[in-house]
Coordinates of C-alpha atoms in Angstrom, one line a residue:
X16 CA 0.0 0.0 0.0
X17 CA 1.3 3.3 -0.5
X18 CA 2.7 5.9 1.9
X19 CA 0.3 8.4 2.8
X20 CA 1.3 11.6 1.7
X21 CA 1.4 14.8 3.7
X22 CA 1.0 18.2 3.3
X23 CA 1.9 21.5 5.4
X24 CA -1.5 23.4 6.3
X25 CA -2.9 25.6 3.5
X26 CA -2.3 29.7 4.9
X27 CA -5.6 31.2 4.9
X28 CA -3.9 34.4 3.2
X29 CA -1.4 32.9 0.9
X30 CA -2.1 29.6 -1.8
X31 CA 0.3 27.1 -0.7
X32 CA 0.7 27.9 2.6
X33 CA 3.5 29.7 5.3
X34 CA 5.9 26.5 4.4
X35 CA 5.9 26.8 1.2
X36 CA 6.3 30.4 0.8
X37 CA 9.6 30.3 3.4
X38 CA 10.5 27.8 1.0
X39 CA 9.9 29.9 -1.9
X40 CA 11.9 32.6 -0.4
X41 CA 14.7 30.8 0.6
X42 CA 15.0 29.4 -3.4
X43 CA 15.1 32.8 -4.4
X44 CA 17.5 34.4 -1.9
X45 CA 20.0 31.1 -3.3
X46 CA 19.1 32.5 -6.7
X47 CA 20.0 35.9 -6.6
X48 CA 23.9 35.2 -6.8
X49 CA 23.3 34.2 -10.0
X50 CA 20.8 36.9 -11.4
X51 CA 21.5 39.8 -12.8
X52 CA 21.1 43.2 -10.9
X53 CA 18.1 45.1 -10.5
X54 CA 18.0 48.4 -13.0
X55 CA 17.4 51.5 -10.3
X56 CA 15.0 54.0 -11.2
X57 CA 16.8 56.8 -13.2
X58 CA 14.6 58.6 -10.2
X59 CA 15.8 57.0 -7.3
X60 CA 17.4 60.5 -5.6
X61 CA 14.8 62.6 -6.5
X62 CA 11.8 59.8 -5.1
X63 CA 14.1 59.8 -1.6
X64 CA 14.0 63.4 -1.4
X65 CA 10.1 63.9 -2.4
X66 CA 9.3 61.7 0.1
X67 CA 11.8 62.6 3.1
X68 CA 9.9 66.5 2.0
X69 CA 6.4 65.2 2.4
X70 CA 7.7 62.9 5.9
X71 CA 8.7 65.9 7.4
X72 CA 8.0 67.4 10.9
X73 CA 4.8 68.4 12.2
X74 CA 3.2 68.4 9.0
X75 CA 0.8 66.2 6.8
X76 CA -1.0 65.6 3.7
X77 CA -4.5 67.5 2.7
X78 CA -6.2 64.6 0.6
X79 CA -8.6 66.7 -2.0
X80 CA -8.9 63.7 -4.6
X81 CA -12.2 63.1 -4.3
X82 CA -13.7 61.7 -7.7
X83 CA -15.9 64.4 -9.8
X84 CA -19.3 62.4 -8.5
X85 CA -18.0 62.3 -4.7
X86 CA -17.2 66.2 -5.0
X87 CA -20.7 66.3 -6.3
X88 CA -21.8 64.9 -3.2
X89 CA -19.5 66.8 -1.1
X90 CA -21.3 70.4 -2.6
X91 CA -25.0 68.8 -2.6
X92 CA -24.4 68.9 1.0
X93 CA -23.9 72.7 1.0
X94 CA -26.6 73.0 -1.8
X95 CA -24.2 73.5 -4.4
X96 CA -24.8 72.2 -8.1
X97 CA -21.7 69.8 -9.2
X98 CA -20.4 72.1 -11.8
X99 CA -17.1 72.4 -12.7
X100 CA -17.0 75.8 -12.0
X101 CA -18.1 75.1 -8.3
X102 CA -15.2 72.5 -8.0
X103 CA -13.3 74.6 -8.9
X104 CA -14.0 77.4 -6.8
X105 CA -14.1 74.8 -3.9
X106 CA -10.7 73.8 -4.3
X107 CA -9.2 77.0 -4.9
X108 CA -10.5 78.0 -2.0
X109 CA -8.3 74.8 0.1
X110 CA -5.1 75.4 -2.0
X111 CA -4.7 79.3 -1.8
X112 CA -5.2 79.0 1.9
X113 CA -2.8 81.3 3.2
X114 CA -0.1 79.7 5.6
X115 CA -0.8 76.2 4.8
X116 CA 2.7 75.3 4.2
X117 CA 3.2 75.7 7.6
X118 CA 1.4 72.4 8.6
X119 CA 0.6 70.3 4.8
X120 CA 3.2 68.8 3.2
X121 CA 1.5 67.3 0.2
X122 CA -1.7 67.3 -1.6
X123 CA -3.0 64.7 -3.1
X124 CA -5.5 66.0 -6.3
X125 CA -8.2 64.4 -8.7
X126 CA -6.8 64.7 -12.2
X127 CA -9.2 67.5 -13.4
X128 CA -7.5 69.6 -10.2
X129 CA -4.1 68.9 -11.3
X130 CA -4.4 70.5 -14.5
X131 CA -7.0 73.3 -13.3
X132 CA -6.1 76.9 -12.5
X133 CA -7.7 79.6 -10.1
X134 CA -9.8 82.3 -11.5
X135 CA -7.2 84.2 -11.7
X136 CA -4.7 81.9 -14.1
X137 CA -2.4 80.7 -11.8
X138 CA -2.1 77.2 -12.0
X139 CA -2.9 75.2 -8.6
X140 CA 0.4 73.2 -9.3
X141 CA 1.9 76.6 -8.5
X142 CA -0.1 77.9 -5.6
X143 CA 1.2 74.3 -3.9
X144 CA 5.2 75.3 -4.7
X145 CA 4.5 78.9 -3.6
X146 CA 4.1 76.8 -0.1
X147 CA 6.3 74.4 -0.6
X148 CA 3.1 71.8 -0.7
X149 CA 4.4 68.5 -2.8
X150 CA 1.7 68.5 -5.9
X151 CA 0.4 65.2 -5.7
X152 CA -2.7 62.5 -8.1
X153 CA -4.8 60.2 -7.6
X154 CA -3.8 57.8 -10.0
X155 CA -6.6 54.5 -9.3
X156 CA -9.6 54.5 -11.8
X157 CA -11.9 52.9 -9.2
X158 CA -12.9 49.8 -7.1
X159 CA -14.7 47.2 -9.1
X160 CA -16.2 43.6 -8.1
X161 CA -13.7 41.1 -7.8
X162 CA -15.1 37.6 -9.3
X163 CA -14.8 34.6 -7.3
X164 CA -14.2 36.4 -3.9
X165 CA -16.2 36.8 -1.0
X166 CA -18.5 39.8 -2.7
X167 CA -15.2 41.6 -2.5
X168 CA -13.5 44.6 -4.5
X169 CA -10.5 45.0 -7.0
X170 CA -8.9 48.3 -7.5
X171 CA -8.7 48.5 -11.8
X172 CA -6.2 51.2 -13.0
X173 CA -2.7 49.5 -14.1
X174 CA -3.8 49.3 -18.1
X175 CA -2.0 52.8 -19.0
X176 CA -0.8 54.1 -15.9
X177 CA 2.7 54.6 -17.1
X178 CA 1.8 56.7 -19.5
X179 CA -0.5 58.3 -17.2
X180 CA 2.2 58.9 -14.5
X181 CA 4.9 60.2 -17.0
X182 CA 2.1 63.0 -17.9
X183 CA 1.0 63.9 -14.6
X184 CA 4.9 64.4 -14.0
X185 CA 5.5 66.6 -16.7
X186 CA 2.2 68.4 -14.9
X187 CA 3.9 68.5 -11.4
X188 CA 3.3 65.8 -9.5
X189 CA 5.8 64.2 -7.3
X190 CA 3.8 61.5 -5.8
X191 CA 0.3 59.3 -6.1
X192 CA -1.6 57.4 -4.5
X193 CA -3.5 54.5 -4.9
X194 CA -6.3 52.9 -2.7
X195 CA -7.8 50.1 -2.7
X196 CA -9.9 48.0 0.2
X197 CA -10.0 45.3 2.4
X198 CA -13.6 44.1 4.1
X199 CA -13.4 42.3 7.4
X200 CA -16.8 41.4 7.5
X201 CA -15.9 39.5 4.1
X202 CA -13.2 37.5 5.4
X203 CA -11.3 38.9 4.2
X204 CA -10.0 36.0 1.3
X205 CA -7.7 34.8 0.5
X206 CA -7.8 36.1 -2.8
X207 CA -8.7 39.8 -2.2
X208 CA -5.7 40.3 0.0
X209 CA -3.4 38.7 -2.5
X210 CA -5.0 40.8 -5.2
X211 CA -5.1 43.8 -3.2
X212 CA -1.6 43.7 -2.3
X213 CA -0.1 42.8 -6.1
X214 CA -1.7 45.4 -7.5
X215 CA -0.4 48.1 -5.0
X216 CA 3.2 46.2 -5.9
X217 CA 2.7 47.0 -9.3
X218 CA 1.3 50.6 -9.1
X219 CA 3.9 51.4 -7.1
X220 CA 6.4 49.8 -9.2
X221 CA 5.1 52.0 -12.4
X222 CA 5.3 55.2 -10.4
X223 CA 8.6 55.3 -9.4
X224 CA 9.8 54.1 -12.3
X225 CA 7.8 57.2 -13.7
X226 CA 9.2 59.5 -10.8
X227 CA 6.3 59.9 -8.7
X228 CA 6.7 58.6 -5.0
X229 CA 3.5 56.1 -4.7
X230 CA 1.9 56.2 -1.3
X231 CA 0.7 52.3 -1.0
X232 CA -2.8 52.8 0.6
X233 CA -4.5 49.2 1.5
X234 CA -7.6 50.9 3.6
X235 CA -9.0 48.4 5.9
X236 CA -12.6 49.4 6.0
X237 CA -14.3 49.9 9.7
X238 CA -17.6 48.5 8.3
X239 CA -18.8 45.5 10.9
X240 CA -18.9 44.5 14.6
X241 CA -15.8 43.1 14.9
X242 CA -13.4 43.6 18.2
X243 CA -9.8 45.8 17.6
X244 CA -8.5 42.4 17.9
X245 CA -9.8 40.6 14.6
X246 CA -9.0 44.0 12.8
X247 CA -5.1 43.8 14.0
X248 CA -5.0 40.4 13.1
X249 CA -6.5 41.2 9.4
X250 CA -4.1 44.4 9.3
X251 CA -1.2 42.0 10.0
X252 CA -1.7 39.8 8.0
X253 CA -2.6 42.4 4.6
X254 CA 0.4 44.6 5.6
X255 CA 2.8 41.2 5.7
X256 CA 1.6 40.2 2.4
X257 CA 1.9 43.8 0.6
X258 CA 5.4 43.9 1.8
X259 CA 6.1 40.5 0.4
X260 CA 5.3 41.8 -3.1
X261 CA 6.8 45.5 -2.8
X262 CA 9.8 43.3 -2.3
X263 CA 9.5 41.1 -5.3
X264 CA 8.5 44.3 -7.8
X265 CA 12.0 46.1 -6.2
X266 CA 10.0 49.0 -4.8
X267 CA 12.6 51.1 -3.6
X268 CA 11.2 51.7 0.2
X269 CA 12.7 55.1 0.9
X270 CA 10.9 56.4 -2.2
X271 CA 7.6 54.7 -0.5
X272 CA 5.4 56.1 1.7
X273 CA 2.1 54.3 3.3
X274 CA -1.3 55.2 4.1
X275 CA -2.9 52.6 6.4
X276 CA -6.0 52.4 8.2
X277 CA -5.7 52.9 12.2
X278 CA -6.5 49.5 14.3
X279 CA -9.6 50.5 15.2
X280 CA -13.1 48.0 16.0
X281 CA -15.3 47.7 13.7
X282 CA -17.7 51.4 13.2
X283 CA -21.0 48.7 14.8
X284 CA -18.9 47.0 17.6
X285 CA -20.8 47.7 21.1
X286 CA -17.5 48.9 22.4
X287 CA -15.1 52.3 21.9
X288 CA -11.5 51.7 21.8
X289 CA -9.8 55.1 23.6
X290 CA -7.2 56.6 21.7
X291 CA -4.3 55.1 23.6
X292 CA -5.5 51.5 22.9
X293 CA -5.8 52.4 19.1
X294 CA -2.1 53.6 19.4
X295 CA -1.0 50.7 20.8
X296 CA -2.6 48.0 18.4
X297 CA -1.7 50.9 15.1
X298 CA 1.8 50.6 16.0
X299 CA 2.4 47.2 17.2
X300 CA 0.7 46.2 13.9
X301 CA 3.3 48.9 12.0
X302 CA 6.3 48.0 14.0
X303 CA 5.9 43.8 12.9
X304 CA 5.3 44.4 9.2
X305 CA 7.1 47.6 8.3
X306 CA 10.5 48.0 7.8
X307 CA 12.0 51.0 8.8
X308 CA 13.8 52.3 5.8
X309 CA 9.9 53.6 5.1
X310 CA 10.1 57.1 5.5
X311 CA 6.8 57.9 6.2
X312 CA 3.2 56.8 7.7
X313 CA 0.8 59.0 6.2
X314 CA -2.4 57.6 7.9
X315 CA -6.0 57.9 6.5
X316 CA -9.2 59.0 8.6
X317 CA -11.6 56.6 7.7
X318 CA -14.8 58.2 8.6
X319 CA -13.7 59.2 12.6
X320 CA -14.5 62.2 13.7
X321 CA -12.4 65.3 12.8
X322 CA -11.4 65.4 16.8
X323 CA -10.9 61.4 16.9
X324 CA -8.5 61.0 14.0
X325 CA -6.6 63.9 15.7
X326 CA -6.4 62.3 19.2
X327 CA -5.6 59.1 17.9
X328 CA -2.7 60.5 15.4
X329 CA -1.9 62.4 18.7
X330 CA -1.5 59.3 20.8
X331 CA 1.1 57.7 18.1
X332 CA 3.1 60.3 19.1
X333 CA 3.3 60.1 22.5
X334 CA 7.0 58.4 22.2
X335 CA 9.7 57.6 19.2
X336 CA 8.6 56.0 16.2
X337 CA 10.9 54.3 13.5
X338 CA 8.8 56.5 11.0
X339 CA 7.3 60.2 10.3
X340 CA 3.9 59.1 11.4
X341 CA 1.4 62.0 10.4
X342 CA -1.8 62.2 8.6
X343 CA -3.0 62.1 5.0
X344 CA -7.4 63.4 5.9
X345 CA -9.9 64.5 3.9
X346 CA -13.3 64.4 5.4
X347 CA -11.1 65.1 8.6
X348 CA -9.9 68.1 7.5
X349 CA -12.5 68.8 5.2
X350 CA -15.8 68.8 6.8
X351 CA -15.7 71.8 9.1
X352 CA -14.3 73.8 6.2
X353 CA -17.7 73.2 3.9
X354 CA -20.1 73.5 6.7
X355 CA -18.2 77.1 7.0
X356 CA -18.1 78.2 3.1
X357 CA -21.4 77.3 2.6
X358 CA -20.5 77.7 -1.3
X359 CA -20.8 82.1 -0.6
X360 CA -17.8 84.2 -1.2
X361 CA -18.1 86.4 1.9
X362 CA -17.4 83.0 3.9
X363 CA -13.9 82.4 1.9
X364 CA -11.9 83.6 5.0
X365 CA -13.7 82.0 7.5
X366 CA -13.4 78.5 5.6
X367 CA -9.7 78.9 5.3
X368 CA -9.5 80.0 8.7
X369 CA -11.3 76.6 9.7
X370 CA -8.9 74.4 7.7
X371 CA -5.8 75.9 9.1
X372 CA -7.5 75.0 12.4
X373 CA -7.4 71.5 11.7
X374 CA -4.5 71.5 10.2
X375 CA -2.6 72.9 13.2
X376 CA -4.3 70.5 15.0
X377 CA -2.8 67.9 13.3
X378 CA 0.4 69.6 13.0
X379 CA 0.4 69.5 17.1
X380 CA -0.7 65.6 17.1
X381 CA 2.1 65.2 14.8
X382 CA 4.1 66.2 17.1
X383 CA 2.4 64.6 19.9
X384 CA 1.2 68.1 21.5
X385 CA -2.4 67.9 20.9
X386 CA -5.2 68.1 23.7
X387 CA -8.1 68.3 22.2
X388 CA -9.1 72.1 23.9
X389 CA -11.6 74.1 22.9
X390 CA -13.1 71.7 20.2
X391 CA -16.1 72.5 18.5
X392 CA -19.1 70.0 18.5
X393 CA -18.9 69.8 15.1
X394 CA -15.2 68.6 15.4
X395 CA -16.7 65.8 17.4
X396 CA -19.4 64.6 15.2
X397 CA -18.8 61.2 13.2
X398 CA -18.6 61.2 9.5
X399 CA -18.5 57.3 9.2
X400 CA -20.2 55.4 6.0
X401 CA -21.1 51.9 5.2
X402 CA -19.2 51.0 2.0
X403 CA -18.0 54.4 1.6
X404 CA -16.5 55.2 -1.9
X405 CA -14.1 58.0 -3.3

């Protein structure tokens, strides 16, 4: 009779399982006497020093990318039309913000914003240099259904985005970004982690091969009831496979930077996790799967509260990190600045006013020196949605 054969366990995140991949990896380390060298990017210097400029102290990044239809949604709020004149005034309005250079780093703009102007001609590219703000794109075209997964998603995008990146270069971008999205309640699969982490490899690949820094942003969504505890082990185990692939696409890490969810529960779960306990399960989760050659930790607000994604971003900072670890909001630093603009050109001041507000805030959690004083209720008020979508 024959020998019974056996296999190592499957990994739930990986086909073939933990053995085999060591396996794998050890093959390839034996290999790579024999290989030849990796070409750097013709970029490399230029990718370190964008993103050593965005990491830097006590400041951020003001996200703005919002598609067309989610701006639209943004001004409906305000009773606004979605008209391109009306984005436009909009984000005028957030990028000649006097004194914003003093606590934003970057912004991150849709692709009609890149190439847009202000009323007055100057292009918005320019009014972010005037500051020494980092121009940065969107470069994702959008979160589709993934077949064969758990009714999961698949960021599309890769067909062209060399091409793409090259132009929004010439442009004035130094850096993009990329999201795509993880669903606890889903599983997540198998599959949806390995796809979501091979296509970040290969965006991020393109872009710096194209000289934009890519900032690799797998967002673990907060929709369910799930404990902190299951969302650090999912956020583990997507950072540890996103990693594995950088690494196989030579992603040159110092010319990376990452925008992660926080370890938070799930937005239904019957208990609040205080900032401090965020802060420890964020960075314990970091401090296992990133390296530190990562310059920066650029961390998205994911529906909290203005006032909450501060406190947490706050509590980070509380001692040394291997890492810049800031903020890269835009509901978070956004909201209070519509409610105030209300879309009328007497309130221009008063809007800018209110987004230097939160962006010193964040500048001060940054720098762990935020308390949270004086804090409008509106600052407090939760801007979480199910399934939410740029």
């Amino acid at each position: 009779m024959a020998a019974t054969m056996k296999f190592a366990p499957t990994s739930q995140w990986v086909s073939g399982g933990a053995d085999l991949r060591r396996s794998s990896v050890r093959t390839q380390v034996r290999r790579s006497v024999s290989v030849a060298p990796i070409r750097a990017s013709a970029y490399s210097d230029e990718l370190v020093q964008t993103a050593k400029s965005v990491a830097s102290p006590g400041r951020g990044i003001l996200a703005i990318d919002e598609s067309n239809a989610t701006c639209g949604k943004r001004l409906a709020s305000i009773g606004l039309d979605n008209t391109e004149p009306n984005r436009q005034a909009y984000r005028q309005l957030l990028l000649t913000t006097p004194g914003l250079g003093e606590f934003i780093s970057g912004a991150i703009l849709f692709e009609e914003t890149l190439y847009q102007s202000t009323t007055d001609g100057k292009k918005f590219v320019d009014c972010l240099r005037d500051q020494k703000i980092m121009p940065g794109i969107k470069v994702d075209k959008g979160l589709v259904p993934l077949p064969g997964s758990n009714n999961e998603s698949w960021c599309q995008g890769l067909d062209g985005l060399a091409s793409r990146c090259a132009e929004y270069y010439k442009q004035g971008a130094r850096f993009a970004k990329w999201r795509t999205v993880v669903s606890v309640p889903c599983g997540p699969s198998a599959l949806a982690v390995k796809e979501a982490a091979w296509g970040l490899a290969r965006y991020a690949a393109i872009a710096q091969d194209n000289g934009l820094v890519p900032i690799v942003e797998p967002e673990i969504l907060l929709d369910g009831d799930h404990p902190i505890e299951h969302t650090f082990e999912v956020a583990e185990k997507v950072w540890a496979e996103v990693f594995f692939y950088l690494a196989q696409n030579n992603v040159l890490l110092e010319g990376t930077l990452l925008k992660p969810s926080m370890v938070t529960p799930g937005a239904d779960h019957k208990t609040r996790a205080s900032p401090d306990t965020i802060a420890q399960f964020t960075l314990k989760m970091l401090r296992r799967t990133v390296p530190p050659a990562v310059p920066g930790i650029m961390f998205l607000s994911g529906g909290q509260s203005e006032m909450e994604a501060t406190l947490n971003l706050n509590a980070m900072n509380q001692s040394p990190n291997p890492w810049h670890v800031s903020f890269s909001y835009a509901r978070a630093l956004q909201n209070s600045v519509l409610k105030t603009w209300q879309g009328r050109p007497e309130n221009i001041q008063a809007a800018q006013k209110a987004l230097l507000v939160r962006a010193k805030a964040n500048s001060l959690a940054q720098l762990g020196r935020y308390t949270g004083e004086g804090e409008s209720d509106e600052a407090k008020a939760g801007m979480f949605q199910k399934g939410y979508t740029y």
